[in-house]
C-alpha cells in the first residue's frame, strides 16, 4: 500500500505528456547499514522509479539521526537521477516528514518546490512537538497543496500556512467497470482500510454497529485490509456471533478491490480520522452509495444524493444509517454517483489542477 497514492498521481501527470520520475526512500532494518546509499532503478510504464532505503533506528532521542540517514539516501538517489535524467523543472514532495528530508533541493539548487499534504498526523487535535519543529518546511515551499479543506484549515491553524485545496484522485481502474447490482436477496456492505493499533479506521465501531443493527442473515459485511489490530476485530466478531455475516478479506490488490466493490451494494467508512478518504471515491467510482463518518474528509464532498453522513464513534447512528440503506437502496442513482465522482476526482481532472500549480510556480521562479 505504501506509495499507492503517489503512484496514481505520477501516472496521471505522465499521461498528460510530462516526463515524471519518482524517488522513493523507505525505512529499513538496522542491517540496511550495509546497503546504505544503494539505489535501484526500474521503469513503470513511462515513469522512472529510483528506490532506496535508510537504516531506521526505533530508539528514543535518535530522531535527528534518522533524518540524517534518510536525507543522505535522498541525496544519493538524486545524484544518480540527475546523472541519468538531468535536472528536473519542479520537485513535488509528499507529506511533511519526507518533504523535510528533500527541502535541500530547494535550498541548494533553487528548484521550484511543492508539497502535497495528505498525512493523517496533521489532522489531529494535538500536533506533536517534533512535527512543529520541522514545519518551517511548509514556509520554504513555493506552494502547499492539501487534499481537503479540513486539512487546509489545520495547516492554517497550527502552522500559519496558506494552502491550496486539490482533492485526491481516484485511479482510472475504478471507472472501468460498474457495480453488478443486487445478488439475489443478499445485501452486501463493504469497508476497506488498515487494522492499525490506534483503530483510526473505526472497525471496532463498525462491528458494534452491525451487531446493534440486528441485521437479517441475508445482510453481509466484507472488510478489506489487514494489520496488527486484526485479532481484536476477529474476537469482537466471534463474541457477537457474526462470523457467518462479517468476513475479513485480508489485503487485496487494486484489481481485486475493484472487483469486490462491483459485487457490493453499499460502502461504509467508520473512521475516526481521515484527511480525505480515497476508498470512498473508489466506491463512488463504481456507483455505490456511501455511509461515512464526519471524520475530516468525506463531509467536504459527500452529498445527500450519494449517501449518508454520521457522527464518528456513534454506534447507534451508524447502525441506523445501515438499516436506512437497506430500505432506501433504490433511491440512489448509480450513474449519477459515478458521473459526479469522475467530474470531481478522476485522474484527468485532478492532474490538470496539479499541473496548473506547476505552471504557476515555474512562472514565479523564472
mmCIF file of C-alpha atoms in Angstrom:
data_model
loop_
_atom_site.group_PDB
_atom_site.id
_atom_site.type_symbol
_atom_site.label_atom_id
_atom_site.label_comp_id
_atom_site.label_asym_id
_atom_site.label_seq_id
_atom_site.Cartn_x
_atom_site.Cartn_y
_atom_site.Cartn_z
ATOM 1 C CA UNK A 1 0.000 0.000 0.000
ATOM 2 C CA UNK A 2 2.891 2.389 0.675
ATOM 3 C CA UNK A 3 3.224 4.856 -2.184
ATOM 4 C CA UNK A 4 -0.013 3.839 -3.902
ATOM 5 C CA UNK A 5 -1.439 7.379 -3.784
ATOM 6 C CA UNK A 6 1.761 8.872 -5.188
ATOM 7 C CA UNK A 7 1.930 6.214 -7.930
ATOM 8 C CA UNK A 8 -1.572 7.002 -9.203
ATOM 9 C CA UNK A 9 -0.763 10.718 -9.226
ATOM 10 C CA UNK A 10 2.536 10.178 -11.062
ATOM 11 C CA UNK A 11 0.801 8.104 -13.740
ATOM 12 C CA UNK A 12 -1.924 10.730 -14.169
ATOM 13 C CA UNK A 13 0.623 13.528 -14.707
ATOM 14 C CA UNK A 14 2.687 11.363 -17.077
ATOM 15 C CA UNK A 15 -0.483 10.633 -19.068
ATOM 16 C CA UNK A 16 -0.696 14.374 -19.768
ATOM 17 C CA UNK A 17 2.573 14.154 -21.708
ATOM 18 C CA UNK A 18 5.024 15.186 -18.980
ATOM 19 C CA UNK A 19 8.245 13.416 -18.029
ATOM 20 C CA UNK A 20 7.828 12.066 -14.493
ATOM 21 C CA UNK A 21 10.356 10.428 -12.199
ATOM 22 C CA UNK A 22 9.817 9.176 -8.659
ATOM 23 C CA UNK A 23 12.397 8.962 -5.872
ATOM 24 C CA UNK A 24 11.200 6.715 -3.059
ATOM 25 C CA UNK A 25 13.151 6.057 0.158
ATOM 26 C CA UNK A 26 11.849 3.509 2.681
ATOM 27 C CA UNK A 27 12.551 2.775 6.337
ATOM 28 C CA UNK A 28 14.716 -0.342 6.596
ATOM 29 C CA UNK A 29 16.054 -2.509 9.462
ATOM 30 C CA UNK A 30 19.385 -1.589 11.052
ATOM 31 C CA UNK A 31 21.185 -4.216 8.932
ATOM 32 C CA UNK A 32 20.444 -1.973 5.948
ATOM 33 C CA UNK A 33 23.573 -0.064 7.019
ATOM 34 C CA UNK A 34 25.461 -2.481 4.761
ATOM 35 C CA UNK A 35 23.339 -1.332 1.778
ATOM 36 C CA UNK A 36 23.066 2.290 2.802
ATOM 37 C CA UNK A 37 23.284 4.540 -0.222
ATOM 38 C CA UNK A 38 22.382 1.748 -2.645
ATOM 39 C CA UNK A 39 19.831 2.952 -5.180
ATOM 40 C CA UNK A 40 17.889 0.713 -7.562
ATOM 41 C CA UNK A 41 16.209 1.780 -10.810
ATOM 42 C CA UNK A 42 13.192 0.470 -12.662
ATOM 43 C CA UNK A 43 10.729 1.826 -15.195
ATOM 44 C CA UNK A 44 6.980 1.596 -14.660
ATOM 45 C CA UNK A 45 5.189 2.456 -17.901
ATOM 46 C CA UNK A 46 6.901 5.767 -18.775
ATOM 47 C CA UNK A 47 7.880 6.663 -15.190
ATOM 48 C CA UNK A 48 11.444 6.422 -13.882
ATOM 49 C CA UNK A 49 11.500 4.999 -10.355
ATOM 50 C CA UNK A 50 14.555 5.326 -8.107
ATOM 51 C CA UNK A 51 14.301 3.444 -4.819
ATOM 52 C CA UNK A 52 16.496 3.135 -1.779
ATOM 53 C CA UNK A 53 16.383 2.689 1.966
ATOM 54 C CA UNK A 54 17.866 4.006 5.154
ATOM 55 C CA UNK A 55 18.530 2.241 8.481
ATOM 56 C CA UNK A 56 15.705 3.349 10.750
ATOM 57 C CA UNK A 57 16.525 3.335 14.462
ATOM 58 C CA UNK A 58 13.468 2.706 16.653
ATOM 59 C CA UNK A 59 15.063 4.264 19.729
ATOM 60 C CA UNK A 60 14.099 7.421 21.562
ATOM 61 C CA UNK A 61 16.151 10.584 21.054
ATOM 62 C CA UNK A 62 17.614 9.482 17.689
ATOM 63 C CA UNK A 63 15.141 11.389 15.534
ATOM 64 C CA UNK A 64 17.842 13.682 14.142
ATOM 65 C CA UNK A 65 19.987 10.690 13.254
ATOM 66 C CA UNK A 66 17.101 9.124 11.334
ATOM 67 C CA UNK A 67 16.590 12.395 9.472
ATOM 68 C CA UNK A 68 20.301 12.435 8.599
ATOM 69 C CA UNK A 69 20.162 8.823 7.330
ATOM 70 C CA UNK A 70 17.065 9.500 5.246
ATOM 71 C CA UNK A 71 18.436 12.719 3.766
ATOM 72 C CA UNK A 72 21.711 11.023 2.839
ATOM 73 C CA UNK A 73 19.752 8.349 0.957
ATOM 74 C CA UNK A 74 17.755 11.001 -0.883
ATOM 75 C CA UNK A 75 20.983 12.766 -1.866
ATOM 76 C CA UNK A 76 22.383 9.506 -3.260
ATOM 77 C CA UNK A 77 19.200 8.907 -5.228
ATOM 78 C CA UNK A 78 19.052 12.471 -6.535
ATOM 79 C CA UNK A 79 22.698 12.346 -7.627
ATOM 80 C CA UNK A 80 22.009 9.236 -9.699
ATOM 81 C CA UNK A 81 18.760 10.685 -11.022
ATOM 82 C CA UNK A 82 20.471 13.860 -12.260
ATOM 83 C CA UNK A 83 23.293 11.896 -13.893
ATOM 84 C CA UNK A 84 20.763 9.840 -15.863
ATOM 85 C CA UNK A 85 17.802 12.195 -16.383
ATOM 86 C CA UNK A 86 19.157 15.705 -15.927
ATOM 87 C CA UNK A 87 17.989 18.438 -13.570
ATOM 88 C CA UNK A 88 14.207 18.482 -13.036
ATOM 89 C CA UNK A 89 11.988 21.503 -13.639
ATOM 90 C CA UNK A 90 9.972 21.066 -10.470
ATOM 91 C CA UNK A 91 10.081 18.959 -7.293
ATOM 92 C CA UNK A 92 6.824 17.667 -5.815
ATOM 93 C CA UNK A 93 7.198 16.223 -2.298
ATOM 94 C CA UNK A 94 4.523 14.362 -0.356
ATOM 95 C CA UNK A 95 3.808 14.857 3.361
ATOM 96 C CA UNK A 96 5.785 16.907 5.844
ATOM 97 C CA UNK A 97 8.188 14.268 7.167
ATOM 98 C CA UNK A 98 9.522 13.376 3.714
ATOM 99 C CA UNK A 99 9.451 16.965 2.459
ATOM 100 C CA UNK A 100 11.727 17.933 5.353
ATOM 101 C CA UNK A 101 14.332 15.476 4.035
ATOM 102 C CA UNK A 102 14.341 16.842 0.472
ATOM 103 C CA UNK A 103 13.999 20.580 1.092
ATOM 104 C CA UNK A 104 17.737 20.729 0.332
ATOM 105 C CA UNK A 105 16.715 20.538 -3.352
ATOM 106 C CA UNK A 106 15.080 23.939 -2.951
ATOM 107 C CA UNK A 107 17.872 25.386 -0.813
ATOM 108 C CA UNK A 108 20.878 24.048 -2.770
ATOM 109 C CA UNK A 109 19.602 24.000 -6.352
ATOM 110 C CA UNK A 110 16.850 26.677 -6.171
ATOM 111 C CA UNK A 111 14.397 24.192 -7.662
ATOM 112 C CA UNK A 112 10.687 25.070 -7.551
ATOM 113 C CA UNK A 113 9.322 23.048 -4.625
ATOM 114 C CA UNK A 114 5.748 21.921 -3.984
ATOM 115 C CA UNK A 115 4.369 19.921 -1.052
ATOM 116 C CA UNK A 116 1.141 17.937 -1.051
ATOM 117 C CA UNK A 117 -0.066 17.245 2.463
ATOM 118 C CA UNK A 118 -2.299 14.221 2.995
ATOM 119 C CA UNK A 119 -0.862 12.875 6.232
ATOM 120 C CA UNK A 120 -3.374 11.921 8.933
ATOM 121 C CA UNK A 121 -0.941 13.015 11.690
ATOM 122 C CA UNK A 122 -1.570 16.622 10.650
ATOM 123 C CA UNK A 123 -5.323 16.265 11.120
ATOM 124 C CA UNK A 124 -5.365 15.582 14.877
ATOM 125 C CA UNK A 125 -6.360 17.777 17.849
ATOM 126 C CA UNK A 126 -2.808 17.940 19.249
ATOM 127 C CA UNK A 127 0.129 18.248 16.838
ATOM 128 C CA UNK A 128 3.265 16.511 18.222
ATOM 129 C CA UNK A 129 6.147 18.831 19.021
ATOM 130 C CA UNK A 130 8.554 17.050 16.660
ATOM 131 C CA UNK A 131 6.242 17.883 13.761
ATOM 132 C CA UNK A 132 6.095 21.509 14.806
ATOM 133 C CA UNK A 133 9.897 21.531 14.803
ATOM 134 C CA UNK A 134 10.102 20.650 11.099
ATOM 135 C CA UNK A 135 7.002 22.583 9.990
ATOM 136 C CA UNK A 136 9.124 25.517 8.750
ATOM 137 C CA UNK A 137 9.489 23.423 5.570
ATOM 138 C CA UNK A 138 5.941 24.463 4.626
ATOM 139 C CA UNK A 139 7.024 28.107 4.598
ATOM 140 C CA UNK A 140 10.019 27.358 2.366
ATOM 141 C CA UNK A 141 7.885 25.673 -0.291
ATOM 142 C CA UNK A 142 6.649 27.564 -3.342
ATOM 143 C CA UNK A 143 3.188 26.041 -2.914
ATOM 144 C CA UNK A 144 1.442 23.774 -0.426
ATOM 145 C CA UNK A 145 -1.468 21.598 -1.537
ATOM 146 C CA UNK A 146 -3.926 19.956 0.877
ATOM 147 C CA UNK A 147 -6.310 17.170 -0.107
ATOM 148 C CA UNK A 148 -9.242 18.552 1.905
ATOM 149 C CA UNK A 149 -10.483 21.820 3.347
ATOM 150 C CA UNK A 150 -10.352 20.381 6.860
ATOM 151 C CA UNK A 151 -6.652 19.609 6.421
ATOM 152 C CA UNK A 152 -6.041 23.051 4.917
ATOM 153 C CA UNK A 153 -7.709 24.641 7.947
ATOM 154 C CA UNK A 154 -5.460 22.548 10.230
ATOM 155 C CA UNK A 155 -2.319 23.832 8.486
ATOM 156 C CA UNK A 156 -3.539 27.397 8.804
ATOM 157 C CA UNK A 157 -4.488 26.980 12.464
ATOM 158 C CA UNK A 158 -1.400 25.080 13.613
ATOM 159 C CA UNK A 159 1.372 26.355 11.338
ATOM 160 C CA UNK A 160 0.016 29.612 9.848
ATOM 161 C CA UNK A 161 0.394 28.101 6.368
ATOM 162 C CA UNK A 162 -1.831 29.096 3.442
ATOM 163 C CA UNK A 163 -2.566 26.156 1.161
ATOM 164 C CA UNK A 164 -4.454 25.225 -1.978
ATOM 165 C CA UNK A 165 -7.117 22.519 -1.777
ATOM 166 C CA UNK A 166 -6.892 19.891 -4.508
ATOM 167 C CA UNK A 167 -8.717 16.686 -3.697
ATOM 168 C CA UNK A 168 -7.308 13.188 -4.030
ATOM 169 C CA UNK A 169 -7.761 11.435 -7.349
ATOM 170 C CA UNK A 170 -9.250 8.032 -7.985
ATOM 171 C CA UNK A 171 -7.420 5.661 -10.323
ATOM 172 C CA UNK A 172 -8.928 5.137 -13.773
ATOM 173 C CA UNK A 173 -9.058 1.436 -12.866
ATOM 174 C CA UNK A 174 -12.158 2.039 -10.751
ATOM 175 C CA UNK A 175 -14.103 3.616 -13.624
ATOM 176 C CA UNK A 176 -13.539 0.676 -15.955
ATOM 177 C CA UNK A 177 -16.492 -1.316 -14.595
ATOM 178 C CA UNK A 178 -19.595 -0.636 -12.518
ATOM 179 C CA UNK A 179 -21.349 -2.493 -9.730
ATOM 180 C CA UNK A 180 -23.215 -5.595 -10.879
ATOM 181 C CA UNK A 181 -26.450 -4.996 -8.994
ATOM 182 C CA UNK A 182 -28.078 -6.983 -6.209
ATOM 183 C CA UNK A 183 -27.023 -10.601 -5.912
ATOM 184 C CA UNK A 184 -30.432 -12.212 -5.385
ATOM 185 C CA UNK A 185 -31.865 -11.396 -1.975
ATOM 186 C CA UNK A 186 -28.472 -10.701 -0.355
ATOM 187 C CA UNK A 187 -27.307 -7.222 0.631
ATOM 188 C CA UNK A 188 -23.572 -6.658 0.963
ATOM 189 C CA UNK A 189 -21.860 -3.800 2.822
ATOM 190 C CA UNK A 190 -18.133 -3.330 2.224
ATOM 191 C CA UNK A 191 -15.372 -1.446 4.073
ATOM 192 C CA UNK A 192 -11.659 -1.060 3.468
ATOM 193 C CA UNK A 193 -8.632 0.081 5.483
ATOM 194 C CA UNK A 194 -5.687 -0.822 7.683
ATOM 195 C CA UNK A 195 -6.166 -2.616 11.009
ATOM 196 C CA UNK A 196 -3.934 -0.255 12.972
ATOM 197 C CA UNK A 197 -3.488 -0.401 16.731
ATOM 198 C CA UNK A 198 -4.841 3.127 17.126
ATOM 199 C CA UNK A 199 -8.084 1.941 15.446
ATOM 200 C CA UNK A 200 -8.305 5.117 13.394
ATOM 201 C CA UNK A 201 -10.414 3.284 10.787
ATOM 202 C CA UNK A 202 -13.039 2.535 13.452
ATOM 203 C CA UNK A 203 -13.609 -1.114 12.533
ATOM 204 C CA UNK A 204 -14.424 -1.797 16.186
ATOM 205 C CA UNK A 205 -17.268 0.739 15.891
ATOM 206 C CA UNK A 206 -18.371 -0.834 12.602
ATOM 207 C CA UNK A 207 -18.625 -4.329 14.090
ATOM 208 C CA UNK A 208 -20.517 -2.951 17.108
ATOM 209 C CA UNK A 209 -22.893 -1.124 14.750
ATOM 210 C CA UNK A 210 -23.505 -4.283 12.747
ATOM 211 C CA UNK A 211 -24.309 -6.138 15.970
ATOM 212 C CA UNK A 212 -26.542 -3.297 17.201
ATOM 213 C CA UNK A 213 -28.426 -3.228 13.880
ATOM 214 C CA UNK A 214 -29.634 -6.828 14.279
ATOM 215 C CA UNK A 215 -29.475 -7.380 10.538
ATOM 216 C CA UNK A 216 -31.126 -10.437 8.977
ATOM 217 C CA UNK A 217 -28.981 -13.336 7.817
ATOM 218 C CA UNK A 218 -29.004 -12.165 4.173
ATOM 219 C CA UNK A 219 -27.056 -8.992 5.078
ATOM 220 C CA UNK A 220 -23.257 -9.242 4.947
ATOM 221 C CA UNK A 221 -20.223 -7.079 5.668
ATOM 222 C CA UNK A 222 -16.859 -7.564 3.958
ATOM 223 C CA UNK A 223 -13.844 -5.729 5.391
ATOM 224 C CA UNK A 224 -10.739 -5.459 3.175
ATOM 225 C CA UNK A 225 -7.398 -4.945 4.890
ATOM 226 C CA UNK A 226 -5.016 -6.282 7.486
ATOM 227 C CA UNK A 227 -2.773 -5.162 10.316
ATOM 228 C CA UNK A 228 -1.822 -5.665 13.972
ATOM 229 C CA UNK A 229 -5.331 -4.974 15.290
ATOM 230 C CA UNK A 230 -6.944 -7.735 13.219
ATOM 231 C CA UNK A 231 -7.053 -10.317 16.083
ATOM 232 C CA UNK A 232 -9.018 -7.846 18.232
ATOM 233 C CA UNK A 233 -11.568 -7.331 15.460
ATOM 234 C CA UNK A 234 -11.782 -11.088 14.827
ATOM 235 C CA UNK A 235 -12.531 -11.698 18.516
ATOM 236 C CA UNK A 236 -15.182 -8.993 18.510
ATOM 237 C CA UNK A 237 -16.880 -10.617 15.517
ATOM 238 C CA UNK A 238 -16.887 -14.037 17.207
ATOM 239 C CA UNK A 239 -18.116 -12.632 20.539
ATOM 240 C CA UNK A 240 -21.093 -11.091 18.736
ATOM 241 C CA UNK A 241 -21.775 -14.352 16.831
ATOM 242 C CA UNK A 242 -21.359 -12.544 13.492
ATOM 243 C CA UNK A 243 -18.723 -14.761 11.875
ATOM 244 C CA UNK A 244 -21.275 -16.017 9.329
ATOM 245 C CA UNK A 245 -22.084 -12.445 8.216
ATOM 246 C CA UNK A 246 -18.851 -10.462 8.634
ATOM 247 C CA UNK A 247 -15.846 -11.579 6.618
ATOM 248 C CA UNK A 248 -12.309 -10.174 6.951
ATOM 249 C CA UNK A 249 -10.918 -10.308 3.421
ATOM 250 C CA UNK A 250 -7.262 -9.513 4.110
ATOM 251 C CA UNK A 251 -5.083 -7.393 1.835
ATOM 252 C CA UNK A 252 -6.220 -7.191 -1.791
ATOM 253 C CA UNK A 253 -4.673 -5.751 -4.939
ATOM 254 C CA UNK A 254 -6.344 -2.701 -6.548
ATOM 255 C CA UNK A 255 -7.834 -5.009 -9.208
ATOM 256 C CA UNK A 256 -9.274 -7.269 -6.518
ATOM 257 C CA UNK A 257 -10.665 -4.293 -4.586
ATOM 258 C CA UNK A 258 -12.269 -3.041 -7.801
ATOM 259 C CA UNK A 259 -13.936 -6.398 -8.375
ATOM 260 C CA UNK A 260 -15.176 -6.689 -4.781
ATOM 261 C CA UNK A 261 -16.707 -3.208 -4.987
ATOM 262 C CA UNK A 262 -18.534 -4.261 -8.166
ATOM 263 C CA UNK A 263 -20.214 -7.062 -6.222
ATOM 264 C CA UNK A 264 -21.176 -4.882 -3.232
ATOM 265 C CA UNK A 265 -24.204 -2.711 -2.528
ATOM 266 C CA UNK A 266 -23.004 -0.005 -0.126
ATOM 267 C CA UNK A 267 -19.630 1.235 1.108
ATOM 268 C CA UNK A 268 -19.178 2.070 4.800
ATOM 269 C CA UNK A 269 -16.452 4.316 6.214
ATOM 270 C CA UNK A 270 -16.333 4.207 10.025
ATOM 271 C CA UNK A 271 -13.084 6.152 10.507
ATOM 272 C CA UNK A 272 -12.214 8.310 13.491
ATOM 273 C CA UNK A 273 -9.776 10.442 11.450
ATOM 274 C CA UNK A 274 -9.264 10.963 7.715
ATOM 275 C CA UNK A 275 -7.552 13.633 5.662
ATOM 276 C CA UNK A 276 -9.804 12.816 2.676
ATOM 277 C CA UNK A 277 -10.521 9.064 2.155
ATOM 278 C CA UNK A 278 -9.640 7.688 -1.255
ATOM 279 C CA UNK A 279 -11.574 4.489 -0.549
ATOM 280 C CA UNK A 280 -14.808 6.482 -0.526
ATOM 281 C CA UNK A 281 -14.276 7.894 -4.013
ATOM 282 C CA UNK A 282 -13.135 4.476 -5.267
ATOM 283 C CA UNK A 283 -16.535 3.150 -4.167
ATOM 284 C CA UNK A 284 -18.322 6.123 -5.733
ATOM 285 C CA UNK A 285 -16.461 5.461 -8.992
ATOM 286 C CA UNK A 286 -18.342 2.148 -9.043
ATOM 287 C CA UNK A 287 -21.639 3.931 -8.396
ATOM 288 C CA UNK A 288 -22.001 2.678 -4.816
ATOM 289 C CA UNK A 289 -23.889 4.767 -2.261
ATOM 290 C CA UNK A 290 -21.751 5.541 0.798
ATOM 291 C CA UNK A 291 -22.226 5.779 4.543
ATOM 292 C CA UNK A 292 -19.358 7.767 6.090
ATOM 293 C CA UNK A 293 -18.442 9.337 9.406
ATOM 294 C CA UNK A 294 -17.705 13.034 9.750
ATOM 295 C CA UNK A 295 -14.031 12.334 10.299
ATOM 296 C CA UNK A 296 -12.265 15.167 8.458
ATOM 297 C CA UNK A 297 -12.666 14.297 4.786
ATOM 298 C CA UNK A 298 -15.963 12.861 3.496
ATOM 299 C CA UNK A 299 -18.130 15.660 4.893
ATOM 300 C CA UNK A 300 -16.442 18.073 2.465
ATOM 301 C CA UNK A 301 -17.598 16.254 -0.684
ATOM 302 C CA UNK A 302 -20.233 13.589 0.087
ATOM 303 C CA UNK A 303 -23.688 14.879 -0.804
ATOM 304 C CA UNK A 304 -27.061 13.607 0.374
ATOM 305 C CA UNK A 305 -27.789 12.100 -3.051
ATOM 306 C CA UNK A 306 -24.643 9.968 -2.701
ATOM 307 C CA UNK A 307 -25.289 8.522 0.756
ATOM 308 C CA UNK A 308 -25.405 9.466 4.416
ATOM 309 C CA UNK A 309 -23.047 11.117 6.906
ATOM 310 C CA UNK A 310 -22.998 10.108 10.583
ATOM 311 C CA UNK A 311 -21.078 11.241 13.633
ATOM 312 C CA UNK A 312 -17.899 9.297 14.320
ATOM 313 C CA UNK A 313 -17.835 6.769 17.192
ATOM 314 C CA UNK A 314 -21.636 6.753 17.301
ATOM 315 C CA UNK A 315 -22.657 3.086 17.128
ATOM 316 C CA UNK A 316 -26.422 3.691 17.050
ATOM 317 C CA UNK A 317 -26.280 6.369 14.359
ATOM 318 C CA UNK A 318 -24.075 4.180 12.157
ATOM 319 C CA UNK A 319 -26.389 1.189 12.646
ATOM 320 C CA UNK A 320 -29.435 3.336 11.835
ATOM 321 C CA UNK A 321 -27.776 4.579 8.634
ATOM 322 C CA UNK A 322 -27.012 0.999 7.572
ATOM 323 C CA UNK A 323 -30.621 -0.037 8.247
ATOM 324 C CA UNK A 324 -31.805 3.011 6.300
ATOM 325 C CA UNK A 325 -29.679 1.946 3.338
ATOM 326 C CA UNK A 326 -31.328 -1.492 3.314
ATOM 327 C CA UNK A 327 -34.756 0.021 2.689
ATOM 328 C CA UNK A 328 -33.747 3.079 0.623
ATOM 329 C CA UNK A 329 -31.079 1.485 -1.541
ATOM 330 C CA UNK A 330 -33.061 2.090 -4.746
ATOM 331 C CA UNK A 331 -33.225 5.848 -4.030
ATOM 332 C CA UNK A 332 -29.568 6.250 -5.055
ATOM 333 C CA UNK A 333 -28.723 6.580 -8.747
ATOM 334 C CA UNK A 334 -25.502 4.721 -9.547
ATOM 335 C CA UNK A 335 -24.890 6.580 -12.815
ATOM 336 C CA UNK A 336 -25.231 9.971 -11.108
ATOM 337 C CA UNK A 337 -22.833 8.944 -8.318
ATOM 338 C CA UNK A 338 -20.293 7.675 -10.844
ATOM 339 C CA UNK A 339 -20.596 10.809 -13.013
ATOM 340 C CA UNK A 340 -20.145 13.120 -10.014
ATOM 341 C CA UNK A 341 -17.059 11.154 -8.977
ATOM 342 C CA UNK A 342 -15.491 11.361 -12.444
ATOM 343 C CA UNK A 343 -16.139 15.096 -12.799
ATOM 344 C CA UNK A 344 -14.545 15.878 -9.435
ATOM 345 C CA UNK A 345 -11.939 13.205 -8.664
ATOM 346 C CA UNK A 346 -10.796 11.453 -11.854
ATOM 347 C CA UNK A 347 -7.126 11.320 -12.809
ATOM 348 C CA UNK A 348 -7.816 13.586 -15.794
ATOM 349 C CA UNK A 349 -9.473 16.328 -13.731
ATOM 350 C CA UNK A 350 -7.114 16.332 -10.741
ATOM 351 C CA UNK A 351 -3.946 16.070 -12.864
ATOM 352 C CA UNK A 352 -4.923 19.263 -14.697
ATOM 353 C CA UNK A 353 -5.276 21.095 -11.381
ATOM 354 C CA UNK A 354 -1.859 19.907 -10.168
ATOM 355 C CA UNK A 355 -0.168 20.797 -13.457
ATOM 356 C CA UNK A 356 -1.659 24.302 -13.260
ATOM 357 C CA UNK A 357 0.140 24.722 -9.920
ATOM 358 C CA UNK A 358 3.408 23.567 -11.525
ATOM 359 C CA UNK A 359 2.989 26.211 -14.237
ATOM 360 C CA UNK A 360 2.261 28.956 -11.729
ATOM 361 C CA UNK A 361 5.291 28.047 -9.612
ATOM 362 C CA UNK A 362 7.589 27.798 -12.642
ATOM 363 C CA UNK A 363 6.395 31.187 -13.864
ATOM 364 C CA UNK A 364 7.053 32.711 -10.437
ATOM 365 C CA UNK A 365 10.573 31.265 -10.338
ATOM 366 C CA UNK A 366 11.586 32.408 -13.832
#
